[in-house]
Amino acid sequence: DTAVSQTPKYLVTQMGNDKSIKCEQNLGHDTMYWYKQDSKKFLKIMFSYNNKELIINETVPNRFSPKSPDKAHLNLHINSLELGDSAVYFCASSHPRSGGAYNEQFFGPGTRLTVL
Amino acid sequence: GDSVTQMEGPVTLSEEAFLTINCTYTATGYPSLFWYVQYPGEGLQLLLKATKADDKGSNKGFEATYRKETTSFHLEKGSVQVSDSAVYFCALSEDAFGNEKLTFGTGTRLTIIP
């Protein structure tokens, strides 16, 4: 059984289009994340949600809008796609930190977005 | 803010060679430190972690020791295999309102040749 799944795996689209990437986790985690990995493999957090509430928003353009219909899903909608949005987007999930203890983040397989 | 610096790749080694990938960090608090691995076409997997100074994380023959005095967390393996070929990311975590915010290094691509 896949723990963190993303769809689609590949997404090729034209500049200016609007697209969505879906993420689902079956681990019972309360917290979900979106990361962006650019062409140089640099990986940076974009958003974090805890129980459907936005916790982290790392100065991402407002063309990017995460939506969490329930705590098992965190979708990423991107408006007016630009060339620079081409990247691999990773979803992840974890339990929230409690008592100072770290809880591992589990990553999905990634969605490779190519904007032409 | 917090940051992670790891050695630039790519790194190419022969099978059974000794591996070191350097990682240093900058943090205001007391972060936890991690190495993640990304095999071709896959997502990231946690390889090992250390949550306080002098802790040693280990897994699959890889080791890294949390050195607070040198703010380092270098990854080592005594004898690498072809199957270790992957991209390795050093990362630190800080508590962001009860959630984990991982800050990654730029990744080091490792290729092992038979």
CSV table of C-alpha atoms in Angstrom, one decimal, chain A residues 9 31 33 35 37 40-45 48 50 55-56 58 90 94-97 101-105 107-110, chain B residues 32 34 36 38 41-46 49 51 87 89 93-107 109:
chain,number,residue,atom,x,y,z
A,9,LYS,CA,3.4,11.7,-11.9
A,31,THR,CA,0.5,17.3,9.0
A,33,TYR,CA,3.7,19.5,3.2
A,35,TYR,CA,8.1,20.9,-1.4
A,37,GLN,CA,12.7,20.7,-6.2
A,40,LYS,CA,19.5,21.7,-9.7
A,41,LYS,CA,17.9,19.4,-7.2
A,42,PHE,CA,17.5,22.1,-4.6
A,43,LEU,CA,14.6,21.2,-2.4
A,44,LYS,CA,12.6,23.9,-0.6
A,45,ILE,CA,9.5,23.8,1.5
A,48,SER,CA,2.6,23.0,5.6
A,50,ASN,CA,-1.9,20.8,10.1
A,55,ILE,CA,0.8,26.6,9.2
A,56,ILE,CA,3.8,27.4,6.9
A,58,GLU,CA,7.2,30.2,2.6
A,90,PHE,CA,6.9,16.6,-3.6
A,94,SER,CA,4.1,13.5,9.4
A,95,HIS,CA,2.7,13.6,12.8
A,96,PRO,CA,3.0,17.0,14.4
A,97,ARG,CA,6.0,17.4,16.8
A,101,ALA,CA,10.4,14.8,19.7
A,102,TYR,CA,11.0,14.7,15.9
A,103,ASN,CA,8.5,12.9,13.8
A,104,GLU,CA,9.7,11.7,10.4
A,105,GLN,CA,8.3,13.1,7.2
A,107,PHE,CA,7.6,11.8,1.0
A,108,GLY,CA,5.5,11.0,-2.0
A,109,PRO,CA,7.1,10.0,-5.3
A,110,GLY,CA,6.9,13.5,-6.8
B,32,SER,CA,17.7,17.9,14.6
B,34,PHE,CA,19.1,14.3,8.9
B,36,TYR,CA,17.8,11.8,3.2
B,38,GLN,CA,16.7,10.0,-3.3
B,41,GLY,CA,12.9,8.3,-10.1
B,42,GLU,CA,11.8,8.1,-6.5
B,43,GLY,CA,10.9,10.4,-3.6
B,44,LEU,CA,13.1,11.1,-0.6
B,45,GLN,CA,13.6,8.5,2.1
B,46,LEU,CA,15.0,9.2,5.5
B,49,LYS,CA,19.0,11.1,11.9
B,51,THR,CA,18.5,14.7,17.4
B,87,VAL,CA,21.3,11.9,-4.5
B,89,PHE,CA,20.5,15.5,1.1
B,93,SER,CA,14.6,20.6,11.2
B,94,GLU,CA,13.2,23.2,13.5
B,95,ASP,CA,9.9,23.3,15.3
B,96,ALA,CA,7.6,25.7,13.4
B,97,PHE,CA,4.5,26.0,15.6
B,98,GLY,CA,4.6,22.3,16.4
B,99,ASN,CA,5.3,21.2,12.9
B,100,GLU,CA,8.5,20.1,11.3
B,101,LYS,CA,10.1,22.5,8.8
B,102,LEU,CA,12.9,20.8,7.0
B,103,THR,CA,15.7,22.9,5.5
B,104,PHE,CA,17.7,21.0,2.9
B,105,GLY,CA,21.1,21.3,1.5
B,106,THR,CA,21.6,21.3,-2.2
B,107,GLY,CA,22.1,17.6,-2.5
B,109,ARG,CA,24.8,13.1,-6.5
